[in-house]
Each structure stands twice: as structure tokens, then as C-alpha cells.
């Protein structure tokens, strides 16, 4: 499912539960970004239009879309590595505290 798109020279995003509702990218806030990050982390079906400078005529949308696209693309491409790293970090901590409780 597509969550970021470029249409009419502007960037748009949508969240779960708002399949038909697209919001202009200049309205995004940190909670929206966190929700999109959770969606991207929990599904293999997170899609977004590729960033193309020429398609985004609105300067604010261009900057926002470019930054989000680059970061999310990196996250999606390295999702397995990120999850392994997090699991490894917490695994060591859990083992440490289990030993202390015994």
C-alpha cells in the first residue's frame, strides 16, 4: 500500500485507517512520522513514490518529501539489520537482568 505520493506538484501522505484520505505533506507532524515509521517497520508492503525534484514544484513539499523519502528508503532497505541490532541489544540486557534475579 502506498503511504507517500507525489500528485499535482505536491507531496502527500496517509496513515492507516485513512485509505482514501491524503494529507498534504506540509501538514505532517512528529506523531504522523512515528506512525508511518511503525507502519514501515511492521509491513513489507510500505510503498512511496520515488523522489523526483522536477515533480515537486512546492519548495516546502520538495524539501520535506526528499528528506522523508531518503530516510524511509534507508530504513526499509536496512530493516532486517536494524531489527537484528535492536534484538541483540535487548537480548544482552535481558540476559544480564535474568542472571541478577537468580
CSV table of C-alpha atoms in Angstrom, one decimal:
chain,number,residue,atom,x,y,z
A,1,UNK,CA,0.0,0.0,0.0
A,2,UNK,CA,1.3,3.4,-0.9
A,3,UNK,CA,1.8,5.9,2.0
A,4,UNK,CA,3.7,8.7,0.3
A,5,UNK,CA,2.9,10.0,-3.1
A,6,UNK,CA,3.5,13.0,-5.4
A,7,UNK,CA,0.5,14.4,-7.1
A,8,UNK,CA,-0.3,17.8,-8.6
A,9,UNK,CA,3.2,19.0,-7.9
A,10,UNK,CA,2.8,18.4,-4.1
A,11,UNK,CA,3.7,15.6,-1.7
A,12,UNK,CA,1.0,13.8,0.2
A,13,UNK,CA,0.9,11.1,2.9
A,14,UNK,CA,-1.7,8.9,4.5
A,15,UNK,CA,-1.9,6.9,7.7
A,16,UNK,CA,-3.5,3.5,8.5
A,17,UNK,CA,-7.3,3.8,8.6
A,18,UNK,CA,-7.3,6.7,6.1
A,19,UNK,CA,-7.1,4.8,2.8
A,20,UNK,CA,-8.9,7.4,0.9
A,21,UNK,CA,-7.6,10.5,2.8
A,22,UNK,CA,-4.4,12.0,1.6
A,23,UNK,CA,-2.9,14.9,3.6
A,24,UNK,CA,-0.6,17.5,2.1
A,25,UNK,CA,3.0,16.9,3.3
A,26,UNK,CA,3.4,20.3,4.8
A,27,UNK,CA,0.8,19.2,7.4
A,28,UNK,CA,2.9,16.3,8.7
A,29,UNK,CA,4.0,16.3,12.4
A,30,UNK,CA,6.2,14.1,14.5
A,31,UNK,CA,3.3,11.8,15.5
A,32,UNK,CA,2.5,11.2,11.9
A,33,UNK,CA,6.1,10.4,11.2
A,34,UNK,CA,6.3,8.0,14.1
A,35,UNK,CA,3.1,6.3,12.8
A,36,UNK,CA,4.5,6.0,9.3
A,37,UNK,CA,7.7,4.6,10.7
A,38,UNK,CA,5.8,2.0,12.7
A,39,UNK,CA,3.9,1.0,9.6
A,40,UNK,CA,7.1,0.8,7.5
A,41,UNK,CA,8.7,-1.4,10.2
A,42,UNK,CA,5.8,-3.8,10.6
A,43,UNK,CA,4.9,-4.4,6.9
A,44,UNK,CA,6.7,-5.3,3.7
A,45,UNK,CA,4.0,-3.5,1.7
A,46,UNK,CA,5.0,0.1,2.5
A,47,UNK,CA,5.3,2.0,-0.8
A,48,UNK,CA,6.1,5.5,-1.7
A,49,UNK,CA,6.6,7.4,-4.9
A,50,UNK,CA,10.3,7.8,-5.8
A,51,UNK,CA,11.6,11.3,-5.1
A,52,UNK,CA,11.9,13.4,-8.2
A,53,UNK,CA,12.8,17.0,-7.8
A,54,UNK,CA,11.1,18.1,-11.0
A,55,UNK,CA,7.7,16.7,-9.9
A,56,UNK,CA,7.6,18.7,-6.6
A,57,UNK,CA,7.1,22.4,-7.5
A,58,UNK,CA,6.2,23.5,-4.0
A,59,UNK,CA,9.6,24.2,-2.3
A,60,UNK,CA,8.4,23.1,1.2
A,61,UNK,CA,7.0,19.9,-0.1
A,62,UNK,CA,10.2,19.3,-2.1
A,63,UNK,CA,12.4,19.6,1.0
A,64,UNK,CA,10.1,17.5,3.2
A,65,UNK,CA,9.5,14.8,0.7
A,66,UNK,CA,13.1,14.4,-0.2
A,67,UNK,CA,14.2,14.1,3.5
A,68,UNK,CA,11.4,11.7,4.4
A,69,UNK,CA,12.0,9.6,1.2
A,70,UNK,CA,15.7,9.3,1.8
A,71,UNK,CA,15.4,8.3,5.5
A,72,UNK,CA,12.5,5.9,5.0
A,73,UNK,CA,14.1,4.3,1.9
A,74,UNK,CA,17.3,3.7,4.0
A,75,UNK,CA,15.2,2.3,6.9
A,76,UNK,CA,13.2,0.0,4.6
A,77,UNK,CA,16.3,-1.3,2.8
A,78,UNK,CA,18.1,-1.9,6.1
A,79,UNK,CA,15.1,-3.0,8.2
A,80,UNK,CA,16.4,-6.5,8.9
A,81,UNK,CA,19.8,-5.1,10.1
A,82,UNK,CA,18.0,-2.6,12.3
A,83,UNK,CA,15.8,-5.3,13.9
A,84,UNK,CA,18.7,-7.6,14.4
A,85,UNK,CA,20.7,-4.8,16.1
A,86,UNK,CA,17.8,-3.9,18.4
A,87,UNK,CA,17.2,-7.6,19.3
A,88,UNK,CA,20.9,-8.1,20.0
A,89,UNK,CA,21.0,-5.0,22.3
A,90,UNK,CA,17.9,-6.1,24.3
A,91,UNK,CA,19.0,-9.7,24.4
A,92,UNK,CA,22.2,-8.8,26.2
A,93,UNK,CA,20.3,-6.6,28.6
A,94,UNK,CA,17.6,-9.3,29.3
A,95,UNK,CA,20.2,-11.9,29.9
A,96,UNK,CA,22.1,-9.6,32.3
A,97,UNK,CA,18.9,-8.9,34.4
A,98,UNK,CA,17.8,-12.6,34.4
A,99,UNK,CA,21.2,-13.5,35.9
A,100,UNK,CA,20.8,-10.8,38.6
A,101,UNK,CA,17.4,-12.0,39.5
A,102,UNK,CA,18.6,-15.6,40.0
